[in-house]
Amino acid sequence: QSVLTQPPSVSGAPGQRVTISCTGSSSNIGAGFAVNWYQQVPGTAPKLLIYDDTNRPSGVPERFSGSKSGTSASLAITGLLAEDEADYYCQSYDSILSGVIFGGGTKLTVL
Amino acid sequence: QVQLQESGPGLVKPSQTLSLTCTVSGGSIRSGGYYWSWVRQHPGMGLEWIGYIYPSGSGTTHCHPSVHRLVTISVDTSKNQFSLKVSSVTAADTAVYYCARLGALVWDFDLWGRGTLVTVSS
């Protein structure tokens, strides 16, 4: 069971907007530790999508955005494309574990 | 640009030691501000952080509590490599193992190796 909770799956039609939630606790997200998001196409390594809650690495489209409030964070994807179909993971740091934690992952299906 | 590449046996027998090496190219493993890490992914499952090493000084390491008794992470700065050893493996250690660079400021994995599948089977 992951320390960070994500919905197992989300779906949307091309062009639509979807959001993926990531719920933590007072020892990780709620403590102010950064939330990072990764995209993983099956069979490939994860790719950093959002870092430090809201920042996009160079080359990541503006369609991807992150937000954080309290003990939760969200990843929003607008203008869905077929190529966005992948697994998405949130990640942070936990002060009780004194280590890195991941969410269980969310499978995005583009209908 | 900096790249990471995992190497090691793809098949390990139960009770033996799993050994993997990550070679860092295009940059120095001693560059400040990063922890060098291992993450694994069991078949069809999510990502699991194993541990990291910070190459400065004696090489500070930290591992997930659930695996720390079985895991050793080391670094060879002369070869620009870091390594993972998991002892007394079982079938539950079958996974894709990734090496990754972990930023020390916001704990983000900004670079990943391609991953290597390690199967534990007799």
mmCIF file of N, CA, C and O in Angstrom, chain B residues 8-108:
data_model
loop_
_atom_site.group_PDB
_atom_site.id
_atom_site.type_symbol
_atom_site.label_atom_id
_atom_site.label_comp_id
_atom_site.label_asym_id
_atom_site.label_seq_id
_atom_site.Cartn_x
_atom_site.Cartn_y
_atom_site.Cartn_z
ATOM 1 N N GLY B 8 24.199 -5.743 -15.464
ATOM 2 C CA GLY B 8 24.257 -6.832 -14.500
ATOM 3 C C GLY B 8 23.472 -8.024 -14.988
ATOM 4 O O GLY B 8 22.776 -7.947 -16.018
ATOM 5 N N PRO B 9 23.566 -9.137 -14.257
ATOM 6 C CA PRO B 9 22.868 -10.372 -14.667
ATOM 7 C C PRO B 9 21.358 -10.196 -14.684
ATOM 8 O O PRO B 9 20.795 -9.519 -13.819
ATOM 9 N N GLY B 10 20.732 -10.805 -15.658
ATOM 10 C CA GLY B 10 19.284 -10.754 -15.756
ATOM 11 C C GLY B 10 18.595 -11.887 -15.011
ATOM 12 O O GLY B 10 17.382 -11.857 -14.837
ATOM 13 N N LEU B 11 19.380 -12.846 -14.565
ATOM 14 C CA LEU B 11 18.829 -13.996 -13.856
ATOM 15 C C LEU B 11 19.675 -14.287 -12.627
ATOM 16 O O LEU B 11 20.904 -14.384 -12.715
ATOM 17 N N VAL B 12 19.015 -14.382 -11.491
ATOM 18 C CA VAL B 12 19.700 -14.677 -10.231
ATOM 19 C C VAL B 12 18.948 -15.809 -9.532
ATOM 20 O O VAL B 12 17.709 -15.827 -9.540
ATOM 21 N N LYS B 13 19.690 -16.714 -8.923
ATOM 22 C CA LYS B 13 19.050 -17.829 -8.217
ATOM 23 C C LYS B 13 18.592 -17.382 -6.838
ATOM 24 O O LYS B 13 19.210 -16.526 -6.192
ATOM 25 N N PRO B 14 17.519 -17.980 -6.368
ATOM 26 C CA PRO B 14 17.042 -17.667 -5.010
ATOM 27 C C PRO B 14 18.140 -17.879 -3.979
ATOM 28 O O PRO B 14 18.947 -18.801 -4.103
ATOM 29 N N SER B 15 18.163 -17.031 -2.980
ATOM 30 C CA SER B 15 19.102 -17.001 -1.858
ATOM 31 C C SER B 15 20.453 -16.392 -2.232
ATOM 32 O O SER B 15 21.272 -16.127 -1.351
ATOM 33 N N GLN B 16 20.691 -16.145 -3.533
ATOM 34 C CA GLN B 16 21.947 -15.531 -3.939
ATOM 35 C C GLN B 16 21.861 -14.010 -3.874
ATOM 36 O O GLN B 16 20.852 -13.457 -3.435
ATOM 37 N N THR B 17 22.936 -13.344 -4.290
ATOM 38 C CA THR B 17 22.999 -11.888 -4.242
ATOM 39 C C THR B 17 22.819 -11.282 -5.625
ATOM 40 O O THR B 17 23.492 -11.678 -6.573
ATOM 41 N N LEU B 18 21.909 -10.348 -5.702
ATOM 42 C CA LEU B 18 21.664 -9.595 -6.939
ATOM 43 C C LEU B 18 22.647 -8.426 -6.964
ATOM 44 O O LEU B 18 22.746 -7.679 -5.964
ATOM 45 N N SER B 19 23.371 -8.283 -8.063
ATOM 46 C CA SER B 19 24.351 -7.192 -8.171
ATOM 47 C C SER B 19 24.142 -6.424 -9.465
ATOM 48 O O SER B 19 24.157 -7.023 -10.549
ATOM 49 N N LEU B 20 23.948 -5.132 -9.358
ATOM 50 C CA LEU B 20 23.780 -4.271 -10.516
ATOM 51 C C LEU B 20 24.702 -3.064 -10.406
ATOM 52 O O LEU B 20 25.004 -2.601 -9.305
ATOM 53 N N THR B 21 25.114 -2.572 -11.559
ATOM 54 C CA THR B 21 25.951 -1.376 -11.620
ATOM 55 C C THR B 21 25.292 -0.351 -12.514
ATOM 56 O O THR B 21 24.681 -0.697 -13.534
ATOM 57 N N CYS B 22 25.404 0.890 -12.149
ATOM 58 C CA CYS B 22 24.910 1.994 -12.960
ATOM 59 C C CYS B 22 26.100 2.851 -13.377
ATOM 60 O O CYS B 22 26.836 3.370 -12.522
ATOM 61 N N THR B 23 26.304 2.980 -14.671
ATOM 62 C CA THR B 23 27.392 3.794 -15.193
ATOM 63 C C THR B 23 26.850 5.159 -15.602
ATOM 64 O O THR B 23 25.874 5.240 -16.365
ATOM 65 N N VAL B 24 27.474 6.192 -15.093
ATOM 66 C CA VAL B 24 27.069 7.567 -15.395
ATOM 67 C C VAL B 24 28.004 8.119 -16.468
ATOM 68 O O VAL B 24 29.227 8.108 -16.297
ATOM 69 N N SER B 25 27.457 8.575 -17.560
ATOM 70 C CA SER B 25 28.260 9.145 -18.641
ATOM 71 C C SER B 25 27.805 10.560 -18.935
ATOM 72 O O SER B 25 26.671 10.936 -18.658
ATOM 73 N N GLY B 26 28.730 11.358 -19.469
ATOM 74 C CA GLY B 26 28.391 12.728 -19.833
ATOM 75 C C GLY B 26 28.463 13.712 -18.684
ATOM 76 O O GLY B 26 28.094 14.880 -18.858
ATOM 77 N N GLY B 27 28.897 13.279 -17.544
ATOM 78 C CA GLY B 27 29.004 14.149 -16.383
ATOM 79 C C GLY B 27 29.608 13.395 -15.217
ATOM 80 O O GLY B 27 29.656 12.159 -15.240
ATOM 81 N N SER B 28 30.039 14.111 -14.189
ATOM 82 C CA SER B 28 30.687 13.472 -13.045
ATOM 83 C C SER B 28 29.675 13.085 -11.974
ATOM 84 O O SER B 28 28.785 13.860 -11.624
ATOM 85 N N ILE B 29 29.870 11.891 -11.435
ATOM 86 C CA ILE B 29 29.013 11.429 -10.351
ATOM 87 C C ILE B 29 29.267 12.255 -9.091
ATOM 88 O O ILE B 29 28.480 12.234 -8.144
ATOM 89 N N ARG B 30 30.389 12.984 -9.086
ATOM 90 C CA ARG B 30 30.718 13.813 -7.929
ATOM 91 C C ARG B 30 30.078 15.197 -7.984
ATOM 92 O O ARG B 30 30.253 15.978 -7.040
ATOM 93 N N SER B 31 29.373 15.488 -9.069
ATOM 94 C CA SER B 31 28.765 16.816 -9.165
ATOM 95 C C SER B 31 27.781 16.992 -8.023
ATOM 96 O O SER B 31 26.961 16.121 -7.749
ATOM 97 N N GLY B 32 27.874 18.101 -7.340
ATOM 98 C CA GLY B 32 27.079 18.312 -6.141
ATOM 99 C C GLY B 32 25.599 18.447 -6.409
ATOM 100 O O GLY B 32 25.165 18.730 -7.511
ATOM 101 N N GLY B 33 24.822 18.220 -5.339
ATOM 102 C CA GLY B 33 23.393 18.455 -5.435
ATOM 103 C C GLY B 33 22.561 17.266 -5.849
ATOM 104 O O GLY B 33 21.362 17.396 -6.055
ATOM 105 N N TYR B 34 23.204 16.103 -5.959
ATOM 106 C CA TYR B 34 22.455 14.927 -6.380
ATOM 107 C C TYR B 34 22.755 13.706 -5.524
ATOM 108 O O TYR B 34 23.881 13.496 -5.089
ATOM 109 N N TYR B 35 21.708 12.917 -5.323
ATOM 110 C CA TYR B 35 21.852 11.584 -4.771
ATOM 111 C C TYR B 35 21.685 10.604 -5.925
ATOM 112 O O TYR B 35 20.857 10.815 -6.808
ATOM 113 N N TRP B 36 22.440 9.543 -5.895
ATOM 114 C CA TRP B 36 22.365 8.534 -6.959
ATOM 115 C C TRP B 36 21.599 7.346 -6.402
ATOM 116 O O TRP B 36 21.977 6.777 -5.378
ATOM 117 N N SER B 37 20.535 6.979 -7.113
ATOM 118 C CA SER B 37 19.498 6.145 -6.505
ATOM 119 C C SER B 37 19.165 4.903 -7.292
ATOM 120 O O SER B 37 19.462 4.794 -8.479
ATOM 121 N N TRP B 38 18.492 3.996 -6.610
ATOM 122 C CA TRP B 38 17.924 2.813 -7.239
ATOM 123 C C TRP B 38 16.423 2.771 -6.948
ATOM 124 O O TRP B 38 15.993 3.029 -5.816
ATOM 125 N N VAL B 39 15.673 2.458 -7.983
ATOM 126 C CA VAL B 39 14.218 2.315 -7.910
ATOM 127 C C VAL B 39 13.866 1.017 -8.622
ATOM 128 O O VAL B 39 14.476 0.684 -9.634
ATOM 129 N N ARG B 40 12.910 0.276 -8.095
ATOM 130 C CA ARG B 40 12.513 -0.935 -8.792
ATOM 131 C C ARG B 40 11.007 -0.944 -9.037
ATOM 132 O O ARG B 40 10.252 -0.219 -8.403
ATOM 133 N N GLN B 41 10.635 -1.775 -9.984
ATOM 134 C CA GLN B 41 9.230 -1.879 -10.370
ATOM 135 C C GLN B 41 8.905 -3.352 -10.591
ATOM 136 O O GLN B 41 9.380 -3.956 -11.562
ATOM 137 N N HIS B 42 8.121 -3.918 -9.692
ATOM 138 C CA HIS B 42 7.704 -5.302 -9.855
ATOM 139 C C HIS B 42 6.778 -5.408 -11.060
ATOM 140 O O HIS B 42 6.101 -4.437 -11.417
ATOM 141 N N PRO B 43 6.728 -6.557 -11.701
ATOM 142 C CA PRO B 43 5.920 -6.712 -12.916
ATOM 143 C C PRO B 43 4.478 -6.247 -12.721
ATOM 144 O O PRO B 43 3.795 -6.709 -11.805
ATOM 145 N N GLY B 44 4.062 -5.308 -13.551
ATOM 146 C CA GLY B 44 2.693 -4.824 -13.493
ATOM 147 C C GLY B 44 2.367 -3.943 -12.308
ATOM 148 O O GLY B 44 1.200 -3.626 -12.075
ATOM 149 N N MET B 45 3.404 -3.534 -11.561
ATOM 150 C CA MET B 45 3.175 -2.775 -10.338
ATOM 151 C C MET B 45 3.779 -1.376 -10.425
ATOM 152 O O MET B 45 4.291 -0.975 -11.477
ATOM 153 N N GLY B 46 3.709 -0.656 -9.321
ATOM 154 C CA GLY B 46 4.201 0.712 -9.282
ATOM 155 C C GLY B 46 5.681 0.803 -8.955
ATOM 156 O O GLY B 46 6.389 -0.200 -8.853
ATOM 157 N N LEU B 47 6.149 2.027 -8.787
ATOM 158 C CA LEU B 47 7.557 2.308 -8.530
ATOM 159 C C LEU B 47 7.852 2.211 -7.033
ATOM 160 O O LEU B 47 7.052 2.659 -6.201
ATOM 161 N N GLU B 48 9.010 1.647 -6.712
ATOM 162 C CA GLU B 48 9.421 1.481 -5.322
ATOM 163 C C GLU B 48 10.850 1.996 -5.150
ATOM 164 O O GLU B 48 11.780 1.484 -5.779
ATOM 165 N N TRP B 49 11.024 2.995 -4.322
ATOM 166 C CA TRP B 49 12.353 3.511 -4.040
ATOM 167 C C TRP B 49 13.116 2.516 -3.170
ATOM 168 O O TRP B 49 12.597 2.039 -2.159
ATOM 169 N N ILE B 50 14.362 2.204 -3.569
ATOM 170 C CA ILE B 50 15.182 1.269 -2.813
ATOM 171 C C ILE B 50 16.145 2.023 -1.897
ATOM 172 O O ILE B 50 16.246 1.729 -0.703
ATOM 173 N N GLY B 51 16.875 2.969 -2.462
ATOM 174 C CA GLY B 51 17.842 3.703 -1.663
ATOM 175 C C GLY B 51 18.677 4.628 -2.521
ATOM 176 O O GLY B 51 18.529 4.666 -3.742
ATOM 177 N N TYR B 52 19.559 5.386 -1.848
ATOM 178 C CA TYR B 52 20.441 6.291 -2.575
ATOM 179 C C TYR B 52 21.803 6.386 -1.892
ATOM 180 O O TYR B 52 21.965 5.979 -0.743
ATOM 181 N N ILE B 53 22.748 6.943 -2.649
ATOM 182 C CA ILE B 53 24.077 7.207 -2.102
ATOM 183 C C ILE B 53 24.489 8.612 -2.508
ATOM 184 O O ILE B 53 24.152 9.075 -3.610
ATOM 185 N N TYR B 54 25.179 9.290 -1.612
ATOM 186 C CA TYR B 54 25.747 10.597 -1.894
ATOM 187 C C TYR B 54 27.250 10.428 -1.926
ATOM 188 O O TYR B 54 27.842 10.062 -0.913
ATOM 189 N N PRO B 55 27.889 10.653 -3.087
ATOM 190 C CA PRO B 55 29.283 10.251 -3.259
ATOM 191 C C PRO B 55 30.323 11.017 -2.450
ATOM 192 O O PRO B 55 31.454 10.557 -2.340
ATOM 193 N N SER B 56 29.998 12.151 -1.877
ATOM 194 C CA SER B 56 31.020 12.931 -1.189
ATOM 195 C C SER B 56 31.459 12.226 0.087
ATOM 196 O O SER B 56 30.704 11.462 0.688
ATOM 197 N N GLY B 57 32.711 12.489 0.487
ATOM 198 C CA GLY B 57 33.227 11.909 1.724
ATOM 199 C C GLY B 57 33.212 10.391 1.692
ATOM 200 O O GLY B 57 33.679 9.760 0.751
ATOM 201 N N SER B 58 32.627 9.784 2.727
ATOM 202 C CA SER B 58 32.610 8.327 2.825
ATOM 203 C C SER B 58 31.464 7.693 2.052
ATOM 204 O O SER B 58 31.336 6.480 2.021
ATOM 205 N N GLY B 59 30.640 8.511 1.441
ATOM 206 C CA GLY B 59 29.527 7.981 0.657
ATOM 207 C C GLY B 59 28.321 7.670 1.527
ATOM 208 O O GLY B 59 28.033 6.517 1.827
ATOM 209 N N THR B 60 27.602 8.704 1.909
ATOM 210 C CA THR B 60 26.407 8.526 2.734
ATOM 211 C C THR B 60 25.352 7.766 1.968
ATOM 212 O O THR B 60 25.065 8.058 0.807
ATOM 213 N N THR B 61 24.754 6.758 2.612
ATOM 214 C CA THR B 61 23.683 6.001 1.971
ATOM 215 C C THR B 61 22.447 6.014 2.846
ATOM 216 O O THR B 61 22.521 6.192 4.063
ATOM 217 N N HIS B 62 21.321 5.817 2.206
ATOM 218 C CA HIS B 62 20.064 5.671 2.932
ATOM 219 C C HIS B 62 19.150 4.787 2.122
ATOM 220 O O HIS B 62 19.016 4.967 0.917
ATOM 221 N N CYS B 63 18.553 3.814 2.780
ATOM 222 C CA CYS B 63 17.695 2.850 2.094
ATOM 223 C C CYS B 63 16.322 2.800 2.737
ATOM 224 O O CYS B 63 16.154 3.131 3.910
ATOM 225 N N HIS B 64 15.361 2.336 1.957
ATOM 226 C CA HIS B 64 14.010 2.148 2.461
ATOM 227 C C HIS B 64 14.065 1.159 3.633
ATOM 228 O O HIS B 64 14.730 0.126 3.529
ATOM 229 N N PRO B 65 13.390 1.454 4.717
ATOM 230 C CA PRO B 65 13.446 0.568 5.886
ATOM 231 C C PRO B 65 13.080 -0.884 5.594
ATOM 232 O O PRO B 65 13.589 -1.789 6.246
ATOM 233 N N SER B 66 12.228 -1.095 4.627
ATOM 234 C CA SER B 66 11.768 -2.466 4.351
ATOM 235 C C SER B 66 12.849 -3.322 3.707
ATOM 236 O O SER B 66 12.741 -4.547 3.695
ATOM 237 N N VAL B 67 13.895 -2.691 3.180
ATOM 238 C CA VAL B 67 14.926 -3.467 2.483
ATOM 239 C C VAL B 67 16.326 -3.221 3.022
ATOM 240 O O VAL B 67 17.284 -3.851 2.581
ATOM 241 N N HIS B 68 16.487 -2.314 3.968
ATOM 242 C CA HIS B 68 17.836 -1.837 4.297
ATOM 243 C C HIS B 68 18.740 -2.932 4.826
ATOM 244 O O HIS B 68 19.957 -2.868 4.660
ATOM 245 N N ARG B 69 18.174 -3.975 5.445
ATOM 246 C CA ARG B 69 19.047 -5.034 5.975
ATOM 247 C C ARG B 69 19.637 -5.897 4.864
ATOM 248 O O ARG B 69 20.632 -6.578 5.067
ATOM 249 N N LEU B 70 19.002 -5.874 3.693
ATOM 250 C CA LEU B 70 19.437 -6.742 2.605
ATOM 251 C C LEU B 70 20.138 -5.980 1.491
ATOM 252 O O LEU B 70 20.669 -6.604 0.578
ATOM 253 N N VAL B 71 20.128 -4.669 1.565
ATOM 254 C CA VAL B 71 20.602 -3.846 0.464
ATOM 255 C C VAL B 71 21.902 -3.127 0.813
ATOM 256 O O VAL B 71 22.064 -2.608 1.914
ATOM 257 N N THR B 72 22.806 -3.127 -0.153
ATOM 258 C CA THR B 72 24.030 -2.345 -0.046
ATOM 259 C C THR B 72 24.173 -1.500 -1.296
ATOM 260 O O THR B 72 24.077 -2.029 -2.410
ATOM 261 N N ILE B 73 24.370 -0.209 -1.105
ATOM 262 C CA ILE B 73 24.630 0.686 -2.225
ATOM 263 C C ILE B 73 26.018 1.274 -2.046
ATOM 264 O O ILE B 73 26.362 1.744 -0.957
ATOM 265 N N SER B 74 26.814 1.218 -3.098
ATOM 266 C CA SER B 74 28.187 1.716 -3.032
ATOM 267 C C SER B 74 28.490 2.554 -4.264
ATOM 268 O O SER B 74 27.736 2.553 -5.240
ATOM 269 N N VAL B 75 29.610 3.258 -4.223
ATOM 270 C CA VAL B 75 29.992 4.115 -5.333
ATOM 271 C C VAL B 75 31.472 3.943 -5.643
ATOM 272 O O VAL B 75 32.283 3.709 -4.748
ATOM 273 N N ASP B 76 31.813 4.002 -6.913
ATOM 274 C CA ASP B 76 33.196 3.999 -7.364
ATOM 275 C C ASP B 76 33.375 5.260 -8.205
ATOM 276 O O ASP B 76 33.062 5.277 -9.404
ATOM 277 N N THR B 77 33.843 6.313 -7.582
ATOM 278 C CA THR B 77 33.942 7.590 -8.289
ATOM 279 C C THR B 77 34.987 7.545 -9.398
ATOM 280 O O THR B 77 34.867 8.274 -10.382
ATOM 281 N N SER B 78 35.992 6.673 -9.262
ATOM 282 C CA SER B 78 37.021 6.579 -10.296
ATOM 283 C C SER B 78 36.456 6.031 -11.599
ATOM 284 O O SER B 78 36.953 6.318 -12.684
ATOM 285 N N LYS B 79 35.393 5.240 -11.487
ATOM 286 C CA LYS B 79 34.748 4.666 -12.670
ATOM 287 C C LYS B 79 33.445 5.387 -13.008
ATOM 288 O O LYS B 79 32.773 5.026 -13.975
ATOM 289 N N ASN B 80 33.090 6.369 -12.203
ATOM 290 C CA ASN B 80 31.820 7.085 -12.389
ATOM 291 C C ASN B 80 30.642 6.112 -12.370
ATOM 292 O O ASN B 80 29.738 6.171 -13.218
ATOM 293 N N GLN B 81 30.666 5.212 -11.399
ATOM 294 C CA GLN B 81 29.633 4.195 -11.277
ATOM 295 C C GLN B 81 29.130 4.111 -9.847
ATOM 296 O O GLN B 81 29.854 4.415 -8.892
ATOM 297 N N PHE B 82 27.903 3.641 -9.702
ATOM 298 C CA PHE B 82 27.417 3.251 -8.381
ATOM 299 C C PHE B 82 26.690 1.918 -8.533
ATOM 300 O O PHE B 82 26.253 1.556 -9.630
ATOM 301 N N SER B 83 26.611 1.195 -7.423
ATOM 302 C CA SER B 83 26.161 -0.189 -7.502
ATOM 303 C C SER B 83 25.111 -0.509 -6.452
ATOM 304 O O SER B 83 24.996 0.163 -5.426
ATOM 305 N N LEU B 84 24.386 -1.575 -6.737
ATOM 306 C CA LEU B 84 23.355 -2.090 -5.836
ATOM 307 C C LEU B 84 23.596 -3.568 -5.611
ATOM 308 O O LEU B 84 23.843 -4.311 -6.566
ATOM 309 N N LYS B 85 23.543 -3.976 -4.375
ATOM 310 C CA LYS B 85 23.555 -5.401 -4.046
ATOM 311 C C LYS B 85 22.360 -5.692 -3.153
ATOM 312 O O LYS B 85 22.130 -4.985 -2.166
ATOM 313 N N VAL B 86 21.618 -6.733 -3.519
ATOM 314 C CA VAL B 86 20.510 -7.209 -2.703
ATOM 315 C C VAL B 86 20.812 -8.657 -2.361
ATOM 316 O O VAL B 86 20.925 -9.502 -3.259
ATOM 317 N N SER B 87 20.942 -8.940 -1.087
ATOM 318 C CA SER B 87 21.319 -10.286 -0.675
ATOM 319 C C SER B 87 20.092 -11.148 -0.395
ATOM 320 O O SER B 87 18.978 -10.642 -0.216
ATOM 321 N N SER B 88 20.318 -12.446 -0.395
ATOM 322 C CA SER B 88 19.274 -13.428 -0.059
ATOM 323 C C SER B 88 17.979 -13.186 -0.833
ATOM 324 O O SER B 88 16.893 -13.118 -0.258
ATOM 325 N N VAL B 89 18.104 -13.051 -2.133
ATOM 326 C CA VAL B 89 16.933 -12.712 -2.948
ATOM 327 C C VAL B 89 15.920 -13.853 -3.000
ATOM 328 O O VAL B 89 16.250 -15.038 -2.854
ATOM 329 N N THR B 90 14.674 -13.454 -3.205
ATOM 330 C CA THR B 90 13.579 -14.395 -3.413
ATOM 331 C C THR B 90 12.851 -13.973 -4.686
ATOM 332 O O THR B 90 13.164 -12.946 -5.297
ATOM 333 N N ALA B 91 11.833 -14.735 -5.045
ATOM 334 C CA ALA B 91 11.059 -14.409 -6.243
ATOM 335 C C ALA B 91 10.450 -13.008 -6.134
ATOM 336 O O ALA B 91 10.194 -12.352 -7.150
ATOM 337 N N ALA B 92 10.233 -12.561 -4.919
ATOM 338 C CA ALA B 92 9.653 -11.235 -4.704
ATOM 339 C C ALA B 92 10.584 -10.103 -5.119
ATOM 340 O O ALA B 92 10.163 -8.942 -5.204
ATOM 341 N N ASP B 93 11.839 -10.430 -5.375
ATOM 342 C CA ASP B 93 12.792 -9.418 -5.833
ATOM 343 C C ASP B 93 12.845 -9.335 -7.355
ATOM 344 O O ASP B 93 13.604 -8.522 -7.900
ATOM 345 N N THR B 94 12.067 -10.158 -8.029
ATOM 346 C CA THR B 94 11.975 -10.061 -9.485
ATOM 347 C C THR B 94 11.334 -8.725 -9.855
ATOM 348 O O THR B 94 10.222 -8.419 -9.417
ATOM 349 N N ALA B 95 12.036 -7.938 -10.631
ATOM 350 C CA ALA B 95 11.561 -6.587 -10.946
ATOM 351 C C ALA B 95 12.447 -5.971 -12.021
ATOM 352 O O ALA B 95 13.523 -6.486 -12.332
ATOM 353 N N VAL B 96 11.971 -4.874 -12.558
ATOM 354 C CA VAL B 96 12.832 -4.016 -13.372
ATOM 355 C C VAL B 96 13.515 -3.050 -12.407
ATOM 356 O O VAL B 96 12.841 -2.387 -11.602
ATOM 357 N N TYR B 97 14.822 -2.999 -12.479
ATOM 358 C CA TYR B 97 15.597 -2.129 -11.605
ATOM 359 C C TYR B 97 16.100 -0.930 -12.412
ATOM 360 O O TYR B 97 16.714 -1.101 -13.477
ATOM 361 N N TYR B 98 15.819 0.249 -11.888
ATOM 362 C CA TYR B 98 16.255 1.492 -12.526
ATOM 363 C C TYR B 98 17.282 2.185 -11.640
ATOM 364 O O TYR B 98 17.117 2.249 -10.418
ATOM 365 N N CYS B 99 18.307 2.731 -12.259
ATOM 366 C CA CYS B 99 19.121 3.696 -11.532
ATOM 367 C C CYS B 99 18.651 5.080 -11.959
ATOM 368 O O CYS B 99 18.170 5.277 -13.094
ATOM 369 N N ALA B 100 18.745 6.029 -11.059
ATOM 370 C CA ALA B 100 18.208 7.354 -11.326
ATOM 371 C C ALA B 100 18.968 8.400 -10.526
ATOM 372 O O ALA B 100 19.516 8.111 -9.461
ATOM 373 N N ARG B 101 18.965 9.616 -11.050
ATOM 374 C CA ARG B 101 19.592 10.742 -10.350
ATOM 375 C C ARG B 101 18.510 11.483 -9.569
ATOM 376 O O ARG B 101 17.483 11.871 -10.153
ATOM 377 N N LEU B 102 18.751 11.676 -8.295
ATOM 378 C CA LEU B 102 17.769 12.276 -7.397
ATOM 379 C C LEU B 102 18.271 13.636 -6.939
ATOM 380 O O LEU B 102 19.336 13.737 -6.334
ATOM 381 N N GLY B 103 17.515 14.683 -7.238
ATOM 382 C CA GLY B 103 17.900 16.017 -6.840
ATOM 383 C C GLY B 103 17.767 16.213 -5.348
ATOM 384 O O GLY B 103 16.784 15.779 -4.744
ATOM 385 N N ALA B 104 18.755 16.864 -4.764
ATOM 386 C CA ALA B 104 18.780 17.009 -3.309
ATOM 387 C C ALA B 104 17.887 18.139 -2.804
ATOM 388 O O ALA B 104 17.599 18.208 -1.610
ATOM 389 N N LEU B 105 17.460 19.019 -3.703
ATOM 390 C CA LEU B 105 16.641 20.143 -3.253
ATOM 391 C C LEU B 105 15.174 19.785 -3.125
ATOM 392 O O LEU B 105 14.543 20.031 -2.089
ATOM 393 N N VAL B 106 14.611 19.206 -4.188
ATOM 394 C CA VAL B 106 13.177 18.903 -4.188
ATOM 395 C C VAL B 106 12.907 17.416 -4.363
ATOM 396 O O VAL B 106 11.776 17.010 -4.620
ATOM 397 N N TRP B 107 13.953 16.606 -4.194
ATOM 398 C CA TRP B 107 13.800 15.147 -4.200
ATOM 399 C C TRP B 107 13.101 14.663 -5.480
ATOM 400 O O TRP B 107 12.187 13.842 -5.432
ATOM 401 N N ASP B 108 13.566 15.164 -6.619
ATOM 402 C CA ASP B 108 12.989 14.743 -7.887
ATOM 403 C C ASP B 108 13.986 13.877 -8.656
ATOM 404 O O ASP B 108 15.178 14.157 -8.680
#
